């Protein structure tokens, strides 16, 4: 297990802007929940492209469908009707119970559109200084507006002045929400991730979500649930808020919706469905036929193959295996999350585990410095879940044992 290994060398990339701290690994191809690097080494993929590769790699029904679409039509612009947009929008509305969808290309774009809806919702009612309530621990993207909505000071650093009009409160604290609403009568929307992803896999509690729904109805403001990471079946329901039996007014989606093809969507209920009017918002690439086909096929395959049930069942098995494998390991604070969105919080920074896991043949992520995050494809099998735990638990044990000094 701990045999010394030759660390792989980082490829030289002098022309790629250095915006990422990358592992010294380049991937060549994938199949299901497995990926291979350019040296032929195989990895079990517990990362799923950060909760993106819903159907895993090279899915046998997605690939031919996308090949057919590419040969037929990739892009046309929104000068024309794109029939696949209505197809995907109708499907998302059917699954969510909401009314209309706008399509874009990424998570931050979906959130940007949601923030514009929140502001226009205010302006439409004579509130020309609308504010949006956001939460501690939040991550909503890296555009100037969405990084301002994000709570992480590391993401703000160097990019001020931040966009104004945000009021930040602690998560799962309904008294703080009510107090902020009393102090800020211009708030037009409450905006949060149903389960915080980058913030360390922190769920909004079911009671909190239900209270937020009530409070937003009382004030006639928008409940906007960022399901960019936790949506699209990952928790075992189509959308994570469905566990609370509520509906948002605005729901940004992205990551898992195209199973790897870039896509974003904002799905709106009746209160927000008609806020945007012709000319208010748009995007060149958004809703193009290739991305729409990827969305439609992803949702259909998920349904045909029962992937929600699989995410719930295999996710519970993985969580149980992690709990068993890490029971009594000092340094493990909590194992949390739902379905195939799991976090293992340690009591110390653990970014070093990324490379150690990769060397042991497992792709993971570490977020919020101290949280190992697993967001694999929803096709993960019981055997693969057991393998993830079998690789990861001893690594974490050895890591906390070797890193004796806590910072
Ligand atoms: C990843 C993420 C985003 C940003 O998505 P991008 O596609 O990287 O812009 C926004 N919100 C949440 C909850 C996310 O996890």
Tab-separated table of C-alpha atoms and ligand atoms in Angstrom:
chain	number	residue	atom	x	y	z
A	1	UNK	CA	0.000	0.000	0.000
A	2	UNK	CA	2.663	2.484	1.021
A	3	UNK	CA	5.348	1.314	-1.386
A	4	UNK	CA	7.300	4.346	-2.577
A	5	UNK	CA	6.160	5.467	-5.997
A	6	UNK	CA	7.752	7.607	-8.622
A	7	UNK	CA	5.619	10.741	-8.761
A	8	UNK	CA	4.331	11.347	-12.279
A	9	UNK	CA	5.753	14.394	-13.986
A	10	UNK	CA	3.570	17.355	-14.897
A	11	UNK	CA	3.456	17.929	-18.646
A	12	UNK	CA	4.938	21.259	-19.712
A	13	UNK	CA	2.170	23.633	-20.865
A	14	UNK	CA	3.709	27.081	-21.236
A	15	UNK	CA	0.805	28.441	-23.264
A	16	UNK	CA	-2.070	27.420	-21.014
A	17	UNK	CA	-2.905	30.144	-18.510
A	18	UNK	CA	-2.010	28.903	-15.055
A	19	UNK	CA	-5.396	29.153	-13.357
A	20	UNK	CA	-5.503	25.684	-11.786
A	21	UNK	CA	-3.382	23.748	-9.341
A	22	UNK	CA	-3.532	20.568	-11.404
A	23	UNK	CA	-2.409	17.069	-10.555
A	24	UNK	CA	0.502	15.845	-12.703
A	25	UNK	CA	-1.814	13.527	-14.640
A	26	UNK	CA	-3.265	13.749	-18.151
A	27	UNK	CA	-6.236	11.548	-18.974
A	28	UNK	CA	-6.624	9.764	-22.252
A	29	UNK	CA	-9.968	7.940	-22.219
A	30	UNK	CA	-12.690	6.536	-20.019
A	31	UNK	CA	-15.248	3.776	-19.805
A	32	UNK	CA	-18.066	3.768	-17.273
A	33	UNK	CA	-16.635	4.801	-13.904
A	34	UNK	CA	-13.032	4.232	-14.991
A	35	UNK	CA	-10.491	6.520	-16.648
A	36	UNK	CA	-7.022	5.875	-18.059
A	37	UNK	CA	-4.112	8.293	-18.125
A	38	UNK	CA	-1.705	8.803	-21.004
A	39	UNK	CA	0.695	6.290	-19.390
A	40	UNK	CA	-1.986	3.600	-19.372
A	41	UNK	CA	-2.644	3.727	-15.607
A	42	UNK	CA	-6.278	3.087	-14.679
A	43	UNK	CA	-8.270	5.021	-12.072
A	44	UNK	CA	-11.652	4.516	-10.463
A	45	UNK	CA	-13.470	7.811	-10.970
A	46	UNK	CA	-14.980	9.050	-7.722
A	47	UNK	CA	-15.020	12.617	-9.037
A	48	UNK	CA	-17.129	12.255	-12.193
A	49	UNK	CA	-15.660	15.445	-13.649
A	50	UNK	CA	-16.946	17.250	-10.500
A	51	UNK	CA	-20.483	15.867	-10.510
A	52	UNK	CA	-20.742	16.302	-14.294
A	53	UNK	CA	-20.417	12.861	-15.873
A	54	UNK	CA	-23.861	11.599	-14.836
A	55	UNK	CA	-23.710	8.600	-17.179
A	56	UNK	CA	-19.993	7.947	-16.693
A	57	UNK	CA	-17.628	7.891	-19.647
A	58	UNK	CA	-18.402	6.632	-23.167
A	59	UNK	CA	-21.960	5.613	-22.339
A	60	UNK	CA	-23.111	3.117	-25.011
A	61	UNK	CA	-26.405	4.947	-25.679
A	62	UNK	CA	-25.293	8.570	-25.162
A	63	UNK	CA	-22.311	8.330	-27.538
A	64	UNK	CA	-24.223	7.248	-30.692
A	65	UNK	CA	-27.001	9.762	-29.949
A	66	UNK	CA	-24.466	12.602	-29.741
A	67	UNK	CA	-22.646	11.353	-32.837
A	68	UNK	CA	-25.920	11.422	-34.729
A	69	UNK	CA	-26.659	14.939	-33.438
A	70	UNK	CA	-23.220	16.275	-34.352
A	71	UNK	CA	-23.623	14.961	-37.887
A	72	UNK	CA	-27.095	16.560	-38.089
A	73	UNK	CA	-26.780	19.999	-36.416
A	74	UNK	CA	-24.491	21.372	-33.689
A	75	UNK	CA	-25.433	25.039	-33.488
A	76	UNK	CA	-27.839	27.479	-35.092
A	77	UNK	CA	-28.186	30.541	-32.744
A	78	UNK	CA	-31.340	31.657	-31.007
A	79	UNK	CA	-32.449	33.637	-34.069
A	80	UNK	CA	-34.472	30.508	-34.798
A	81	UNK	CA	-36.586	28.065	-32.855
A	82	UNK	CA	-34.621	25.102	-31.563
A	83	UNK	CA	-37.167	22.281	-31.149
A	84	UNK	CA	-34.905	20.378	-28.760
A	85	UNK	CA	-35.102	23.343	-26.321
A	86	UNK	CA	-38.830	22.814	-25.887
A	87	UNK	CA	-38.250	19.086	-25.545
A	88	UNK	CA	-35.698	19.511	-22.741
A	89	UNK	CA	-37.608	22.382	-21.089
A	90	UNK	CA	-40.805	20.305	-21.024
A	91	UNK	CA	-38.912	17.389	-19.513
A	92	UNK	CA	-37.329	19.578	-16.802
A	93	UNK	CA	-40.734	21.129	-16.027
A	94	UNK	CA	-42.336	17.690	-15.819
A	95	UNK	CA	-39.656	16.425	-13.431
A	96	UNK	CA	-39.623	19.560	-11.243
A	97	UNK	CA	-43.250	20.683	-11.392
A	98	UNK	CA	-42.035	24.117	-12.547
A	99	UNK	CA	-43.146	26.078	-15.633
A	100	UNK	CA	-40.399	27.457	-17.901
A	101	UNK	CA	-36.680	27.030	-18.568
A	102	UNK	CA	-33.937	29.265	-19.971
A	103	UNK	CA	-30.828	27.572	-21.357
A	104	UNK	CA	-27.208	28.669	-21.049
A	105	UNK	CA	-23.835	26.952	-20.886
A	106	UNK	CA	-22.588	26.632	-17.333
A	107	UNK	CA	-23.388	26.900	-13.665
A	108	UNK	CA	-22.312	30.477	-13.222
A	109	UNK	CA	-24.363	31.511	-16.242
A	110	UNK	CA	-27.425	29.820	-14.782
A	111	UNK	CA	-26.839	31.662	-11.498
A	112	UNK	CA	-26.185	34.940	-13.308
A	113	UNK	CA	-29.570	34.558	-15.017
A	114	UNK	CA	-31.187	33.758	-11.670
A	115	UNK	CA	-29.695	36.931	-10.152
A	116	UNK	CA	-30.968	38.994	-13.076
A	117	UNK	CA	-34.422	37.476	-12.555
A	118	UNK	CA	-34.244	38.383	-8.845
A	119	UNK	CA	-33.370	41.985	-9.682
A	120	UNK	CA	-35.967	42.363	-12.410
A	121	UNK	CA	-38.592	40.809	-10.163
A	122	UNK	CA	-37.898	43.747	-7.824
A	123	UNK	CA	-37.851	46.419	-10.535
A	124	UNK	CA	-41.124	45.077	-11.975
A	125	UNK	CA	-42.744	45.824	-8.599
A	126	UNK	CA	-41.235	49.263	-8.125
A	127	UNK	CA	-38.267	48.166	-6.001
A	128	UNK	CA	-35.327	49.739	-7.813
A	129	UNK	CA	-32.674	48.713	-5.274
A	130	UNK	CA	-33.355	44.977	-5.058
A	131	UNK	CA	-31.175	42.862	-2.770
A	132	UNK	CA	-30.596	39.100	-2.651
A	133	UNK	CA	-30.106	37.043	0.504
A	134	UNK	CA	-27.133	34.658	0.269
A	135	UNK	CA	-25.488	32.321	2.770
A	136	UNK	CA	-22.251	31.588	4.558
A	137	UNK	CA	-20.380	28.723	2.904
A	138	UNK	CA	-22.024	29.401	-0.456
A	139	UNK	CA	-20.440	28.855	-3.858
A	140	UNK	CA	-22.263	30.151	-6.911
A	141	UNK	CA	-19.503	30.579	-9.519
A	142	UNK	CA	-16.675	32.864	-10.544
A	143	UNK	CA	-18.149	35.656	-12.652
A	144	UNK	CA	-18.038	39.044	-10.938
A	145	UNK	CA	-21.668	38.768	-9.784
A	146	UNK	CA	-21.623	35.091	-8.821
A	147	UNK	CA	-18.290	35.368	-7.004
A	148	UNK	CA	-19.831	38.232	-5.054
A	149	UNK	CA	-22.690	35.899	-4.080
A	150	UNK	CA	-20.084	33.281	-3.120
A	151	UNK	CA	-18.943	33.326	0.515
A	152	UNK	CA	-15.310	32.255	0.129
A	153	UNK	CA	-12.818	35.145	0.743
A	154	UNK	CA	-10.164	33.261	-1.291
A	155	UNK	CA	-12.452	33.502	-4.325
A	156	UNK	CA	-13.036	37.239	-3.709
A	157	UNK	CA	-9.357	38.090	-3.227
A	158	UNK	CA	-7.988	40.303	-5.978
A	159	UNK	CA	-11.314	40.880	-7.728
A	160	UNK	CA	-12.938	43.674	-5.790
A	161	UNK	CA	-14.947	45.784	-5.789
A	162	UNK	CA	-17.565	43.101	-5.356
A	163	UNK	CA	-21.059	43.510	-6.736
A	164	UNK	CA	-23.372	44.982	-4.122
A	165	UNK	CA	-26.909	44.059	-3.254
A	166	UNK	CA	-26.172	40.856	-1.326
A	167	UNK	CA	-27.116	40.254	2.301
A	168	UNK	CA	-25.323	37.253	3.826
A	169	UNK	CA	-26.670	35.132	6.682
A	170	UNK	CA	-25.708	31.773	8.263
A	171	UNK	CA	-27.123	28.562	6.755
A	172	UNK	CA	-29.878	26.682	8.588
A	173	UNK	CA	-30.653	29.654	10.855
A	174	UNK	CA	-34.230	30.711	10.191
A	175	UNK	CA	-34.134	33.405	12.898
A	176	UNK	CA	-31.223	35.052	11.047
A	177	UNK	CA	-33.229	34.889	7.813
A	178	UNK	CA	-36.249	36.565	9.400
A	179	UNK	CA	-34.062	39.224	11.022
A	180	UNK	CA	-32.315	40.007	7.718
A	181	UNK	CA	-35.664	40.293	5.946
A	182	UNK	CA	-36.917	42.696	8.602
A	183	UNK	CA	-33.760	44.823	8.289
A	184	UNK	CA	-33.604	44.691	4.481
A	185	UNK	CA	-37.076	45.250	3.063
A	186	UNK	CA	-35.585	45.424	-0.470
A	187	UNK	CA	-34.708	41.716	-0.509
A	188	UNK	CA	-36.422	40.137	-3.513
A	189	UNK	CA	-34.933	36.647	-3.384
A	190	UNK	CA	-33.398	34.075	-1.061
A	191	UNK	CA	-30.611	32.267	-2.922
A	192	UNK	CA	-28.890	29.107	-1.725
A	193	UNK	CA	-27.559	25.705	-2.717
A	194	UNK	CA	-29.894	22.983	-1.509
A	195	UNK	CA	-26.716	21.116	-0.561
A	196	UNK	CA	-23.590	23.270	-0.563
A	197	UNK	CA	-20.982	21.614	-2.778
A	198	UNK	CA	-17.728	23.564	-2.850
A	199	UNK	CA	-18.448	24.777	0.684
A	200	UNK	CA	-17.914	21.226	1.952
A	201	UNK	CA	-21.093	19.185	1.274
A	202	UNK	CA	-23.293	21.065	3.756
A	203	UNK	CA	-27.007	20.339	3.380
A	204	UNK	CA	-29.707	22.901	4.056
A	205	UNK	CA	-31.903	21.003	6.515
A	206	UNK	CA	-35.363	19.877	5.444
A	207	UNK	CA	-36.950	22.004	8.184
A	208	UNK	CA	-34.935	25.032	7.057
A	209	UNK	CA	-35.982	24.578	3.420
A	210	UNK	CA	-39.623	24.260	4.417
A	211	UNK	CA	-39.363	27.393	6.570
A	212	UNK	CA	-37.680	29.285	3.714
A	213	UNK	CA	-40.539	28.319	1.418
A	214	UNK	CA	-43.011	29.679	3.972
A	215	UNK	CA	-41.025	32.897	4.551
A	216	UNK	CA	-40.662	33.564	0.818
A	217	UNK	CA	-44.418	33.094	0.342
A	218	UNK	CA	-45.178	35.421	3.262
A	219	UNK	CA	-42.958	38.135	1.744
A	220	UNK	CA	-43.889	37.368	-1.871
A	221	UNK	CA	-40.201	36.986	-2.788
A	222	UNK	CA	-38.347	34.339	-4.790
A	223	UNK	CA	-36.865	31.152	-3.367
A	224	UNK	CA	-33.912	30.412	-5.654
A	225	UNK	CA	-32.269	27.018	-5.132
A	226	UNK	CA	-28.891	26.522	-6.818
A	227	UNK	CA	-29.007	22.849	-7.789
A	228	UNK	CA	-26.066	23.121	-10.185
A	229	UNK	CA	-24.231	20.398	-8.252
A	230	UNK	CA	-26.821	18.543	-6.166
A	231	UNK	CA	-29.552	18.360	-8.836
A	232	UNK	CA	-30.115	15.883	-11.694
A	233	UNK	CA	-30.625	12.752	-9.644
A	234	UNK	CA	-27.477	12.907	-7.572
A	235	UNK	CA	-29.213	12.621	-4.190
A	236	UNK	CA	-31.694	9.964	-5.319
A	237	UNK	CA	-34.416	12.450	-6.288
A	238	UNK	CA	-34.366	14.496	-9.478
A	239	UNK	CA	-33.718	17.627	-7.406
A	240	UNK	CA	-32.413	17.691	-3.843
A	241	UNK	CA	-35.172	20.040	-2.601
A	242	UNK	CA	-37.750	17.365	-3.438
A	243	UNK	CA	-36.690	15.571	-0.240
A	244	UNK	CA	-38.241	18.543	1.602
A	245	UNK	CA	-41.471	18.360	-0.411
A	246	UNK	CA	-41.131	21.967	-1.554
A	247	UNK	CA	-40.678	23.746	-4.894
A	248	UNK	CA	-38.391	26.701	-5.572
A	249	UNK	CA	-39.400	29.658	-7.738
A	250	UNK	CA	-36.059	29.623	-9.552
A	251	UNK	CA	-33.701	26.678	-9.950
A	252	UNK	CA	-30.314	26.978	-11.686
A	253	UNK	CA	-28.965	23.678	-13.050
A	254	UNK	CA	-25.815	22.746	-14.933
A	255	UNK	CA	-23.143	20.201	-14.045
A	256	UNK	CA	-24.865	16.813	-14.438
A	257	UNK	CA	-27.498	17.872	-16.955
A	258	UNK	CA	-25.463	17.172	-20.110
A	259	UNK	CA	-23.406	14.255	-18.823
A	260	UNK	CA	-20.243	16.141	-19.848
A	261	UNK	CA	-21.496	18.381	-22.654
A	262	UNK	CA	-21.482	22.001	-21.392
A	263	UNK	CA	-24.996	23.129	-20.506
A	264	UNK	CA	-26.826	25.275	-17.980
A	265	UNK	CA	-30.491	25.929	-17.302
A	266	UNK	CA	-32.658	28.077	-15.082
A	267	UNK	CA	-36.011	26.479	-14.407
A	268	UNK	CA	-38.713	28.777	-13.023
A	269	UNK	CA	-42.062	28.347	-11.329
A	270	UNK	CA	-45.111	30.583	-11.879
A	271	UNK	CA	-43.819	33.471	-9.737
A	272	UNK	CA	-40.688	33.867	-11.880
A	273	UNK	CA	-41.633	32.226	-15.170
A	274	UNK	CA	-42.511	35.455	-16.979
A	275	UNK	CA	-40.088	37.923	-15.383
A	276	UNK	CA	-37.774	37.763	-18.405
A	277	UNK	CA	-39.276	39.249	-21.561
A	278	UNK	CA	-37.889	39.347	-25.121
A	279	UNK	CA	-34.665	41.356	-25.125
A	280	UNK	CA	-33.969	41.034	-21.389
A	281	UNK	CA	-31.462	38.200	-21.548
A	282	UNK	CA	-29.690	35.930	-23.982
A	283	UNK	CA	-26.625	33.948	-24.981
A	284	UNK	CA	-25.105	32.880	-28.288
A	285	UNK	CA	-24.351	29.258	-27.463
A	286	UNK	CA	-27.083	28.660	-24.898
A	287	UNK	CA	-29.609	25.995	-25.838
A	288	UNK	CA	-27.776	24.825	-28.939
A	289	UNK	CA	-28.941	21.546	-30.464
A	290	UNK	CA	-25.925	19.519	-29.322
A	291	UNK	CA	-26.274	20.558	-25.667
A	292	UNK	CA	-30.045	20.099	-25.756
A	293	UNK	CA	-29.700	16.619	-27.215
A	294	UNK	CA	-27.184	15.753	-24.463
A	295	UNK	CA	-29.683	16.955	-21.841
A	296	UNK	CA	-32.639	15.083	-23.313
A	297	UNK	CA	-30.671	11.846	-23.747
A	298	UNK	CA	-29.140	12.109	-20.267
A	299	UNK	CA	-32.549	12.465	-18.589
A	300	UNK	CA	-34.096	9.695	-20.717
A	301	UNK	CA	-31.278	7.259	-20.022
A	302	UNK	CA	-31.417	8.104	-16.309
A	303	UNK	CA	-35.119	7.259	-16.343
A	304	UNK	CA	-34.805	4.090	-18.425
A	305	UNK	CA	-31.971	2.759	-16.303
A	306	UNK	CA	-33.381	3.730	-12.894
A	307	UNK	CA	-30.354	5.849	-12.011
A	308	UNK	CA	-32.113	7.808	-9.243
A	309	UNK	CA	-32.731	4.598	-7.360
A	310	UNK	CA	-29.161	3.507	-8.132
A	311	UNK	CA	-27.745	6.780	-6.776
A	312	UNK	CA	-29.771	6.399	-3.583
A	313	UNK	CA	-28.918	2.724	-3.055
A	314	UNK	CA	-25.225	2.739	-4.041
A	315	UNK	CA	-24.751	6.096	-2.302
A	316	UNK	CA	-26.106	4.629	0.933
A	317	UNK	CA	-23.809	1.619	0.523
A	318	UNK	CA	-20.821	3.865	-0.073
A	319	UNK	CA	-21.657	6.026	2.943
A	320	UNK	CA	-22.060	2.939	5.136
A	321	UNK	CA	-18.753	1.498	3.883
A	322	UNK	CA	-16.981	4.796	4.626
A	323	UNK	CA	-18.555	4.965	8.073
A	324	UNK	CA	-17.471	1.404	8.807
A	325	UNK	CA	-13.971	1.896	7.373
A	326	UNK	CA	-13.405	5.162	9.219
A	327	UNK	CA	-15.136	4.335	12.495
A	328	UNK	CA	-12.990	5.469	15.411
A	329	UNK	CA	-10.412	7.073	13.120
A	330	UNK	CA	-9.269	10.124	15.000
A	331	UNK	CA	-9.310	13.164	12.745
A	332	UNK	CA	-12.509	12.231	10.899
A	333	UNK	CA	-15.062	14.829	12.005
A	334	UNK	CA	-18.141	13.787	10.034
A	335	UNK	CA	-19.277	11.771	7.023
A	336	UNK	CA	-22.270	13.455	5.424
A	337	UNK	CA	-24.273	13.966	2.267
A	338	UNK	CA	-26.913	12.076	0.412
A	339	UNK	CA	-26.951	9.640	-2.484
A	340	UNK	CA	-23.815	10.065	-4.556
A	341	UNK	CA	-22.846	13.436	-3.102
A	342	UNK	CA	-20.765	12.587	-0.048
A	343	UNK	CA	-18.267	14.497	2.051
A	344	UNK	CA	-15.790	13.258	4.633
A	345	UNK	CA	-14.784	16.151	6.857
A	346	UNK	CA	-11.374	15.895	8.504
A	347	UNK	CA	-10.062	18.059	11.308
A	348	UNK	CA	-7.180	19.358	9.174
A	349	UNK	CA	-6.427	20.423	5.585
A	350	UNK	CA	-6.149	17.358	3.384
A	351	UNK	CA	-5.369	18.545	-0.148
A	352	UNK	CA	-2.397	16.142	-0.153
A	353	UNK	CA	-4.884	13.268	-0.344
A	354	UNK	CA	-5.681	14.165	-3.963
A	355	UNK	CA	-2.364	12.918	-5.323
A	356	UNK	CA	-2.143	10.063	-2.823
A	357	UNK	CA	-5.551	8.796	-3.923
A	358	UNK	CA	-4.638	9.169	-7.597
A	359	UNK	CA	-1.453	7.170	-7.022
A	360	UNK	CA	-3.618	4.492	-5.400
A	361	UNK	CA	-5.863	4.525	-8.492
A	362	UNK	CA	-8.755	6.661	-7.273
A	363	UNK	CA	-9.994	10.081	-8.399
A	364	UNK	CA	-11.492	12.185	-5.595
A	365	UNK	CA	-11.813	15.845	-4.800
A	366	UNK	CA	-10.986	17.884	-1.728
A	367	UNK	CA	-13.058	20.992	-1.088
A	368	UNK	CA	-13.257	23.623	1.631
A	369	UNK	CA	-9.656	22.545	2.504
A	370	UNK	CA	-10.716	19.735	4.838
A	371	UNK	CA	-13.502	17.834	3.100
A	372	UNK	CA	-12.930	14.823	0.853
A	373	UNK	CA	-15.788	14.911	-1.656
A	374	UNK	CA	-17.133	12.018	-3.709
A	375	UNK	CA	-19.454	12.875	-6.616
A	376	UNK	CA	-19.085	9.929	-9.018
A	377	UNK	CA	-21.244	9.010	-12.004
A	378	UNK	CA	-24.751	7.855	-11.090
A	379	UNK	CA	-24.074	4.509	-12.810
A	380	UNK	CA	-21.643	3.550	-10.007
A	381	UNK	CA	-22.071	-0.133	-9.057
A	382	UNK	CA	-22.061	-1.642	-5.583
A	383	UNK	CA	-18.714	-3.281	-6.361
A	384	UNK	CA	-17.217	0.025	-7.457
A	385	UNK	CA	-18.554	1.745	-4.321
A	386	UNK	CA	-16.893	-0.953	-2.218
A	387	UNK	CA	-13.653	-0.408	-4.148
A	388	UNK	CA	-13.768	3.353	-3.509
A	389	UNK	CA	-14.106	2.752	0.227
A	390	UNK	CA	-11.425	0.045	0.180
A	391	UNK	CA	-8.917	2.430	-1.406
A	392	UNK	CA	-9.928	5.607	0.415
A	393	UNK	CA	-10.343	4.497	4.046
A	394	UNK	CA	-6.786	3.204	4.548
A	395	UNK	CA	-5.432	6.316	2.816
A	396	UNK	CA	-7.308	8.629	5.171
A	397	UNK	CA	-6.228	6.557	8.161
A	398	UNK	CA	-2.575	6.733	7.114
A	399	UNK	CA	-2.915	10.437	6.324
A	400	UNK	CA	-4.247	11.463	9.729
A	401	UNK	CA	-1.683	9.224	11.422
A	402	UNK	CA	1.232	10.770	9.497
A	403	UNK	CA	0.048	14.363	9.739
A	404	UNK	CA	0.401	14.400	13.509
A	405	UNK	CA	0.577	18.164	13.921
A	406	UNK	CA	-2.697	19.951	13.370
A	407	UNK	CA	-2.414	23.469	11.999
B	1	LIG	C1	-19.958	24.336	-9.907
B	1	LIG	C2	-20.991	25.196	-9.318
B	1	LIG	C3	-21.302	26.442	-9.859
B	1	LIG	C4	-20.522	27.038	-11.004
B	1	LIG	O1	-20.633	26.285	-12.162
B	1	LIG	P1	-19.630	26.548	-13.381
B	1	LIG	O2	-20.194	25.680	-14.469
B	1	LIG	O3	-18.276	26.120	-12.929
B	1	LIG	O4	-19.691	27.978	-13.699
B	1	LIG	C5	-22.325	27.155	-9.302
B	1	LIG	N1	-23.029	26.679	-8.257
B	1	LIG	C6	-22.760	25.485	-7.719
B	1	LIG	C7	-23.582	25.002	-6.580
B	1	LIG	C8	-21.726	24.705	-8.217
B	1	LIG	O5	-21.427	23.544	-7.644
